[in-house]
PDB file of C-alpha atoms and ligand atoms in Angstrom:
ATOM      1  CA  UNK Q   1     -13.062  87.943  47.263  1.00 53.00           C
ATOM      2  CA  UNK Q   2     -10.775  85.207  48.656  1.00 51.00           C
ATOM      3  CA  UNK Q   3      -9.436  82.747  46.055  1.00 49.00           C
ATOM      4  CA  UNK Q   4     -11.500  79.598  45.695  1.00 52.00           C
ATOM      5  CA  UNK Q   5     -10.028  76.329  46.927  1.00 77.00           C
ATOM      6  CA  UNK Q   6     -12.825  74.208  45.483  1.00 92.00           C
ATOM      7  CA  UNK Q   7     -15.183  75.047  42.662  1.00 97.00           C
ATOM      8  CA  UNK Q   8     -17.525  77.856  43.617  1.00 98.00           C
ATOM      9  CA  UNK Q   9     -20.988  78.225  42.153  1.00 98.00           C
ATOM     10  CA  UNK Q  10     -22.130  81.824  42.249  1.00 98.00           C
ATOM     11  CA  UNK Q  11     -25.895  81.801  42.056  1.00 98.00           C
ATOM     12  CA  UNK Q  12     -29.062  83.338  43.429  1.00 98.00           C
ATOM     13  CA  UNK Q  13     -32.353  81.778  44.501  1.00 98.00           C
ATOM     14  CA  UNK Q  14     -35.061  81.432  41.846  1.00 97.00           C
ATOM     15  CA  UNK Q  15     -32.931  82.652  38.952  1.00 97.00           C
ATOM     16  CA  UNK Q  16     -31.137  81.225  35.924  1.00 97.00           C
ATOM     17  CA  UNK Q  17     -28.667  79.868  38.481  1.00 98.00           C
ATOM     18  CA  UNK Q  18     -31.235  77.583  40.076  1.00 98.00           C
ATOM     19  CA  UNK Q  19     -30.969  74.855  37.448  1.00 98.00           C
ATOM     20  CA  UNK Q  20     -27.198  74.653  37.983  1.00 98.00           C
ATOM     21  CA  UNK Q  21     -27.757  74.442  41.738  1.00 98.00           C
ATOM     22  CA  UNK Q  22     -30.269  71.607  41.204  1.00 98.00           C
ATOM     23  CA  UNK Q  23     -27.844  69.753  38.935  1.00 98.00           C
ATOM     24  CA  UNK Q  24     -24.925  70.124  41.356  1.00 98.00           C
ATOM     25  CA  UNK Q  25     -27.104  68.683  44.126  1.00 98.00           C
ATOM     26  CA  UNK Q  26     -28.339  65.788  41.950  1.00 98.00           C
ATOM     27  CA  UNK Q  27     -24.718  65.033  40.989  1.00 98.00           C
ATOM     28  CA  UNK Q  28     -23.673  65.179  44.662  1.00 97.00           C
ATOM     29  CA  UNK Q  29     -20.840  67.594  43.885  1.00 97.00           C
ATOM     30  CA  UNK Q  30     -18.944  69.272  46.675  1.00 93.00           C
ATOM     31  CA  UNK Q  31     -19.221  72.856  45.437  1.00 97.00           C
ATOM     32  CA  UNK Q  32     -18.956  76.003  47.475  1.00 97.00           C
ATOM     33  CA  UNK Q  33     -22.384  77.467  46.732  1.00 97.00           C
ATOM     34  CA  UNK Q  34     -22.625  81.221  47.225  1.00 98.00           C
ATOM     35  CA  UNK Q  35     -25.977  82.928  47.023  1.00 98.00           C
ATOM     36  CA  UNK Q  36     -25.928  86.503  45.771  1.00 98.00           C
ATOM     37  CA  UNK Q  37     -28.654  89.088  46.195  1.00 98.00           C
ATOM     38  CA  UNK Q  38     -29.577  90.508  42.794  1.00 97.00           C
ATOM     39  CA  UNK Q  39     -31.772  93.172  44.394  1.00 96.00           C
ATOM     40  CA  UNK Q  40     -28.904  94.039  46.731  1.00 97.00           C
ATOM     41  CA  UNK Q  41     -26.623  94.669  43.735  1.00 98.00           C
ATOM     42  CA  UNK Q  42     -24.205  91.801  44.480  1.00 98.00           C
ATOM     43  CA  UNK Q  43     -23.739  91.081  40.759  1.00 98.00           C
ATOM     44  CA  UNK Q  44     -22.694  94.675  40.063  1.00 98.00           C
ATOM     45  CA  UNK Q  45     -19.856  94.990  42.586  1.00 98.00           C
ATOM     46  CA  UNK Q  46     -16.352  95.482  41.129  1.00 98.00           C
ATOM     47  CA  UNK Q  47     -15.253  92.180  42.669  1.00 98.00           C
ATOM     48  CA  UNK Q  48     -18.075  90.226  41.048  1.00 98.00           C
ATOM     49  CA  UNK Q  49     -17.721  92.022  37.703  1.00 98.00           C
ATOM     50  CA  UNK Q  50     -14.029  91.112  37.730  1.00 98.00           C
ATOM     51  CA  UNK Q  51     -15.107  87.489  38.105  1.00 98.00           C
ATOM     52  CA  UNK Q  52     -17.978  87.653  35.593  1.00 98.00           C
ATOM     53  CA  UNK Q  53     -18.053  90.817  33.461  1.00 98.00           C
ATOM     54  CA  UNK Q  54     -21.599  89.881  32.378  1.00 98.00           C
ATOM     55  CA  UNK Q  55     -22.744  90.725  35.913  1.00 98.00           C
ATOM     56  CA  UNK Q  56     -25.002  87.699  35.982  1.00 98.00           C
ATOM     57  CA  UNK Q  57     -25.540  84.433  37.750  1.00 98.00           C
ATOM     58  CA  UNK Q  58     -24.806  81.595  37.392  1.00 98.00           C
ATOM     59  CA  UNK Q  59     -21.007  81.597  37.266  1.00 98.00           C
ATOM     60  CA  UNK Q  60     -18.810  78.653  38.133  1.00 98.00           C
ATOM     61  CA  UNK Q  61     -15.307  79.462  39.374  1.00 98.00           C
ATOM     62  CA  UNK Q  62     -12.881  76.567  39.201  1.00 97.00           C
ATOM     63  CA  UNK Q  63      -9.926  76.151  41.542  1.00 94.00           C
ATOM     64  CA  UNK Q  64      -7.498  77.112  38.728  1.00 95.00           C
ATOM     65  CA  UNK Q  65      -9.304  80.419  38.270  1.00 95.00           C
ATOM     66  CA  UNK Q  66     -11.256  79.449  35.158  1.00 97.00           C
ATOM     67  CA  UNK Q  67     -14.727  80.968  35.213  1.00 98.00           C
ATOM     68  CA  UNK Q  68     -17.549  79.300  33.287  1.00 98.00           C
ATOM     69  CA  UNK Q  69     -20.775  81.169  32.662  1.00 98.00           C
ATOM     70  CA  UNK Q  70     -24.047  80.345  30.856  1.00 98.00           C
ATOM     71  CA  UNK Q  71     -26.247  77.677  32.394  1.00 98.00           C
ATOM     72  CA  UNK Q  72     -25.882  75.055  29.609  1.00 98.00           C
ATOM     73  CA  UNK Q  73     -22.067  75.239  29.827  1.00 98.00           C
ATOM     74  CA  UNK Q  74     -22.118  74.905  33.617  1.00 98.00           C
ATOM     75  CA  UNK Q  75     -24.569  72.000  33.385  1.00 98.00           C
ATOM     76  CA  UNK Q  76     -22.236  70.307  30.904  1.00 98.00           C
ATOM     77  CA  UNK Q  77     -19.276  70.749  33.267  1.00 98.00           C
ATOM     78  CA  UNK Q  78     -21.277  69.323  36.192  1.00 98.00           C
ATOM     79  CA  UNK Q  79     -22.406  66.330  34.134  1.00 98.00           C
ATOM     80  CA  UNK Q  80     -18.885  65.691  32.830  1.00 97.00           C
ATOM     81  CA  UNK Q  81     -17.243  65.691  36.261  1.00 97.00           C
ATOM     82  CA  UNK Q  82     -20.004  63.458  37.645  1.00 97.00           C
ATOM     83  CA  UNK Q  83     -20.526  60.957  34.792  1.00 96.00           C
ATOM     84  CA  UNK Q  84     -22.349  58.490  37.037  1.00 96.00           C
ATOM     85  CA  UNK Q  85     -25.078  61.062  37.622  1.00 96.00           C
ATOM     86  CA  UNK Q  86     -26.440  60.350  34.133  1.00 95.00           C
ATOM     87  CA  UNK Q  87     -27.087  64.082  33.744  1.00 98.00           C
ATOM     88  CA  UNK Q  88     -25.609  64.004  30.263  1.00 97.00           C
ATOM     89  CA  UNK Q  89     -25.396  60.831  28.159  1.00 95.00           C
ATOM     90  CA  UNK Q  90     -21.849  60.003  27.102  1.00 92.00           C
ATOM     91  CA  UNK Q  91     -22.813  58.834  23.644  1.00 91.00           C
ATOM     92  CA  UNK Q  92     -24.211  60.513  20.603  1.00 90.00           C
ATOM     93  CA  UNK Q  93     -26.873  61.067  19.482  1.00 94.00           C
ATOM     94  CA  UNK Q  94     -28.359  61.214  23.018  1.00 95.00           C
ATOM     95  CA  UNK Q  95     -25.656  63.612  24.216  1.00 97.00           C
ATOM     96  CA  UNK Q  96     -26.354  65.976  21.333  1.00 97.00           C
ATOM     97  CA  UNK Q  97     -30.112  65.715  21.945  1.00 97.00           C
ATOM     98  CA  UNK Q  98     -29.640  66.637  25.620  1.00 98.00           C
ATOM     99  CA  UNK Q  99     -27.488  69.616  24.597  1.00 98.00           C
ATOM    100  CA  UNK Q 100     -30.115  70.585  22.023  1.00 98.00           C
ATOM    101  CA  UNK Q 101     -32.826  70.756  24.703  1.00 98.00           C
ATOM    102  CA  UNK Q 102     -30.548  72.621  27.118  1.00 98.00           C
ATOM    103  CA  UNK Q 103     -29.858  75.243  24.428  1.00 98.00           C
ATOM    104  CA  UNK Q 104     -33.592  75.457  23.693  1.00 98.00           C
ATOM    105  CA  UNK Q 105     -34.414  75.948  27.393  1.00 98.00           C
ATOM    106  CA  UNK Q 106     -31.896  78.771  27.646  1.00 98.00           C
ATOM    107  CA  UNK Q 107     -33.418  80.453  24.597  1.00 98.00           C
ATOM    108  CA  UNK Q 108     -36.905  80.191  26.094  1.00 98.00           C
ATOM    109  CA  UNK Q 109     -35.621  81.448  29.469  1.00 98.00           C
ATOM    110  CA  UNK Q 110     -33.890  84.528  28.105  1.00 96.00           C
ATOM    111  CA  UNK Q 111     -36.424  85.139  25.313  1.00 97.00           C
ATOM    112  CA  UNK Q 112     -40.022  84.299  26.207  1.00 98.00           C
ATOM    113  CA  UNK Q 113     -39.636  84.385  30.008  1.00 98.00           C
ATOM    114  CA  UNK Q 114     -37.404  87.448  29.746  1.00 97.00           C
ATOM    115  CA  UNK Q 115     -40.161  89.226  27.818  1.00 98.00           C
ATOM    116  CA  UNK Q 116     -42.929  88.206  30.224  1.00 98.00           C
ATOM    117  CA  UNK Q 117     -41.022  89.098  33.399  1.00 97.00           C
ATOM    118  CA  UNK Q 118     -39.070  92.035  31.968  1.00 97.00           C
ATOM    119  CA  UNK Q 119     -41.987  93.767  30.195  1.00 97.00           C
ATOM    120  CA  UNK Q 120     -42.206  96.652  32.670  1.00 96.00           C
ATOM    121  CA  UNK Q 121     -38.460  97.248  32.600  1.00 95.00           C
ATOM    122  CA  UNK Q 122     -38.410  97.270  28.780  1.00 95.00           C
ATOM    123  CA  UNK Q 123     -41.505  99.463  28.378  1.00 96.00           C
ATOM    124  CA  UNK Q 124     -40.597 102.003  31.042  1.00 95.00           C
ATOM    125  CA  UNK Q 125     -43.569 104.191  31.914  1.00 93.00           C
ATOM    126  CA  UNK Q 126     -45.721 102.964  29.044  1.00 96.00           C
ATOM    127  CA  UNK Q 127     -48.247 100.725  30.787  1.00 96.00           C
ATOM    128  CA  UNK Q 128     -50.027  99.693  27.582  1.00 97.00           C
ATOM    129  CA  UNK Q 129     -46.779  98.606  25.900  1.00 97.00           C
ATOM    130  CA  UNK Q 130     -45.755  96.717  29.056  1.00 97.00           C
ATOM    131  CA  UNK Q 131     -49.066  94.827  29.003  1.00 97.00           C
ATOM    132  CA  UNK Q 132     -48.593  93.971  25.317  1.00 97.00           C
ATOM    133  CA  UNK Q 133     -45.027  92.745  25.859  1.00 98.00           C
ATOM    134  CA  UNK Q 134     -46.044  90.673  28.871  1.00 98.00           C
ATOM    135  CA  UNK Q 135     -48.922  89.120  26.930  1.00 98.00           C
ATOM    136  CA  UNK Q 136     -46.560  88.307  24.033  1.00 98.00           C
ATOM    137  CA  UNK Q 137     -44.110  86.714  26.469  1.00 98.00           C
ATOM    138  CA  UNK Q 138     -46.856  84.646  28.099  1.00 98.00           C
ATOM    139  CA  UNK Q 139     -48.069  83.485  24.692  1.00 98.00           C
ATOM    140  CA  UNK Q 140     -44.554  82.369  23.764  1.00 98.00           C
ATOM    141  CA  UNK Q 141     -43.987  80.567  27.068  1.00 98.00           C
ATOM    142  CA  UNK Q 142     -47.364  78.812  26.699  1.00 98.00           C
ATOM    143  CA  UNK Q 143     -46.459  77.659  23.172  1.00 98.00           C
ATOM    144  CA  UNK Q 144     -43.044  76.486  24.400  1.00 98.00           C
ATOM    145  CA  UNK Q 145     -44.648  74.377  27.136  1.00 98.00           C
ATOM    146  CA  UNK Q 146     -46.945  72.695  24.603  1.00 98.00           C
ATOM    147  CA  UNK Q 147     -43.958  72.022  22.341  1.00 98.00           C
ATOM    148  CA  UNK Q 148     -41.861  70.418  25.053  1.00 98.00           C
ATOM    149  CA  UNK Q 149     -44.852  68.443  26.362  1.00 98.00           C
ATOM    150  CA  UNK Q 150     -45.213  66.811  22.941  1.00 98.00           C
ATOM    151  CA  UNK Q 151     -41.527  65.809  22.987  1.00 98.00           C
ATOM    152  CA  UNK Q 152     -41.491  64.167  26.438  1.00 98.00           C
ATOM    153  CA  UNK Q 153     -41.285  60.374  26.285  1.00 97.00           C
ATOM    154  CA  UNK Q 154     -43.640  57.970  28.114  1.00 95.00           C
ATOM    155  CA  UNK Q 155     -41.090  57.561  30.955  1.00 95.00           C
ATOM    156  CA  UNK Q 156     -41.351  61.265  31.788  1.00 96.00           C
ATOM    157  CA  UNK Q 157     -37.952  62.243  30.354  1.00 98.00           C
ATOM    158  CA  UNK Q 158     -37.018  64.026  27.150  1.00 98.00           C
ATOM    159  CA  UNK Q 159     -34.577  61.371  25.992  1.00 97.00           C
ATOM    160  CA  UNK Q 160     -36.547  58.352  27.171  1.00 95.00           C
ATOM    161  CA  UNK Q 161     -33.497  57.017  28.974  1.00 89.00           C
ATOM    162  CA  UNK Q 162     -35.423  56.361  32.192  1.00 88.00           C
ATOM    163  CA  UNK Q 163     -33.195  58.716  34.108  1.00 92.00           C
ATOM    164  CA  UNK Q 164     -33.584  62.506  34.190  1.00 97.00           C
ATOM    165  CA  UNK Q 165     -30.841  64.390  32.372  1.00 98.00           C
ATOM    166  CA  UNK Q 166     -29.769  68.018  32.769  1.00 98.00           C
ATOM    167  CA  UNK Q 167     -32.256  68.813  29.979  1.00 98.00           C
ATOM    168  CA  UNK Q 168     -35.110  67.459  32.120  1.00 98.00           C
ATOM    169  CA  UNK Q 169     -33.865  69.493  35.089  1.00 98.00           C
ATOM    170  CA  UNK Q 170     -33.856  72.584  32.902  1.00 98.00           C
ATOM    171  CA  UNK Q 171     -37.445  72.004  31.718  1.00 98.00           C
ATOM    172  CA  UNK Q 172     -38.493  71.389  35.340  1.00 98.00           C
ATOM    173  CA  UNK Q 173     -36.787  74.657  36.312  1.00 98.00           C
ATOM    174  CA  UNK Q 174     -38.738  76.566  33.628  1.00 98.00           C
ATOM    175  CA  UNK Q 175     -42.048  75.186  34.895  1.00 98.00           C
ATOM    176  CA  UNK Q 176     -41.418  76.571  38.375  1.00 97.00           C
ATOM    177  CA  UNK Q 177     -41.875  80.080  36.927  1.00 97.00           C
ATOM    178  CA  UNK Q 178     -45.297  79.510  35.357  1.00 98.00           C
ATOM    179  CA  UNK Q 179     -47.444  80.333  38.391  1.00 96.00           C
ATOM    180  CA  UNK Q 180     -46.700  84.075  38.526  1.00 96.00           C
ATOM    181  CA  UNK Q 181     -47.529  84.203  34.812  1.00 97.00           C
ATOM    182  CA  UNK Q 182     -50.840  82.364  35.476  1.00 97.00           C
ATOM    183  CA  UNK Q 183     -49.959  79.723  32.860  1.00 98.00           C
ATOM    184  CA  UNK Q 184     -51.903  76.517  33.431  1.00 96.00           C
ATOM    185  CA  UNK Q 185     -50.165  73.310  32.341  1.00 95.00           C
ATOM    186  CA  UNK Q 186     -52.651  70.895  33.906  1.00 94.00           C
ATOM    187  CA  UNK Q 187     -53.729  69.791  30.411  1.00 96.00           C
ATOM    188  CA  UNK Q 188     -50.133  68.805  29.502  1.00 97.00           C
ATOM    189  CA  UNK Q 189     -49.751  65.241  30.905  1.00 96.00           C
ATOM    190  CA  UNK Q 190     -46.173  64.603  29.797  1.00 97.00           C
ATOM    191  CA  UNK Q 191     -44.939  67.774  31.430  1.00 98.00           C
ATOM    192  CA  UNK Q 192     -46.706  66.710  34.635  1.00 97.00           C
ATOM    193  CA  UNK Q 193     -44.883  63.357  34.471  1.00 96.00           C
ATOM    194  CA  UNK Q 194     -41.522  65.087  33.971  1.00 98.00           C
ATOM    195  CA  UNK Q 195     -42.237  67.447  36.881  1.00 97.00           C
ATOM    196  CA  UNK Q 196     -43.090  64.499  39.116  1.00 96.00           C
ATOM    197  CA  UNK Q 197     -40.000  62.561  38.041  1.00 95.00           C
ATOM    198  CA  UNK Q 198     -37.530  65.423  38.512  1.00 98.00           C
ATOM    199  CA  UNK Q 199     -39.290  66.879  41.561  1.00 97.00           C
ATOM    200  CA  UNK Q 200     -38.880  63.561  43.423  1.00 97.00           C
ATOM    201  CA  UNK Q 201     -35.068  63.497  43.091  1.00 97.00           C
ATOM    202  CA  UNK Q 202     -33.554  63.932  46.578  1.00 98.00           C
ATOM    203  CA  UNK Q 203     -30.977  66.420  45.239  1.00 98.00           C
ATOM    204  CA  UNK Q 204     -33.706  68.565  43.708  1.00 98.00           C
ATOM    205  CA  UNK Q 205     -35.768  68.484  46.913  1.00 98.00           C
ATOM    206  CA  UNK Q 206     -32.717  69.500  48.969  1.00 98.00           C
ATOM    207  CA  UNK Q 207     -31.638  72.292  46.618  1.00 98.00           C
ATOM    208  CA  UNK Q 208     -35.135  73.776  46.377  1.00 98.00           C
ATOM    209  CA  UNK Q 209     -35.402  73.718  50.184  1.00 97.00           C
ATOM    210  CA  UNK Q 210     -32.053  75.558  50.406  1.00 97.00           C
ATOM    211  CA  UNK Q 211     -33.313  78.200  47.968  1.00 97.00           C
ATOM    212  CA  UNK Q 212     -36.553  78.661  49.901  1.00 95.00           C
ATOM    213  CA  UNK Q 213     -34.780  79.022  53.268  1.00 91.00           C
TER     214      UNK Q 213
HETATM  215  N1  LIG O   1     -27.637  83.541  29.634  1.00 63.01           N
HETATM  216  C1  LIG O   1     -27.500  83.453  31.072  1.00 63.01           C
HETATM  217  C2  LIG O   1     -28.592  84.294  31.688  1.00 63.01           C
HETATM  218  C3  LIG O   1     -28.304  84.581  33.112  1.00 63.01           C
HETATM  219  C4  LIG O   1     -29.271  85.605  33.683  1.00 63.01           C
HETATM  220  O1  LIG O   1     -30.135  86.160  32.994  1.00 63.01           O
HETATM  221  N2  LIG O   1     -29.111  85.855  34.980  1.00 63.01           N
HETATM  222  C5  LIG O   1     -29.887  86.865  35.636  1.00 63.01           C
HETATM  223  C6  LIG O   1     -30.772  86.267  36.720  1.00 63.01           C
HETATM  224  S1  LIG O   1     -32.041  85.227  36.046  1.00 63.01           S
HETATM  225  C7  LIG O   1     -28.916  87.806  36.364  1.00 63.01           C
HETATM  226  O2  LIG O   1     -27.936  87.358  36.911  1.00 63.01           O
HETATM  227  N3  LIG O   1     -29.190  89.103  36.347  1.00 63.01           N
HETATM  228  C8  LIG O   1     -28.336  90.050  37.008  1.00 63.01           C
HETATM  229  C9  LIG O   1     -29.042  91.009  37.881  1.00 63.01           C
HETATM  230  O3  LIG O   1     -30.299  91.042  37.825  1.00 63.01           O
HETATM  231  O4  LIG O   1     -28.373  91.716  38.625  1.00 63.01           O
HETATM  232  C10 LIG O   1     -27.611  81.985  31.524  1.00 63.01           C
HETATM  233  O5  LIG O   1     -28.466  81.264  31.007  1.00 63.01           O
HETATM  234  O6  LIG O   1     -26.851  81.546  32.378  1.00 63.01           O
END
């Protein structure tokens, strides 16, 4: 892998990396965005494992060689280098609240979504156990959506600051994985408002189009 001359975001379409890709686009950052194929084993090559021993995306490689992993940490870096983006409030308590929601989203992503989508992998050949695990995951995701819906402010953002933060982008990202789980959120009006708000951001539209290409 040639050394990076500008920050490189290692990601993959429709994965945990997507929210970092959305945020980088909203912030207008000039990152070298590299899409890996998870199915093709790109995260398990010796070169990638040397970069990120977790063998996962996203990973952000800075020009000085520092590698940052975990979506909330990468989102924080993006927001901090692009303060005008408003992705992370500068002041407490709003900054802490945004970080709180980002941490919560990551927990839901790896926990409830991980259970729903990973049921077959966890259960192996046991079809009945896989169905139980998937149902438990779907139940947890459904409860999480109701919880976040109740927290969204009338302006369609979690913090009520009028401008989507990285926490709103993260919630939006989670909702893009509900369809394959057949989870209906049409009765959750605040979540619909957040989706509309975030989904209309030009950076989000551009990044999603890049991932779909
Ligand atoms: N805790 C990590 C989770 C990252 C993660 O689970 N990434 C998955 C994709 S969604 C991955 O890279 N898996 C490696 C693979 O499937 O090869 C984060 O939030 O950034």
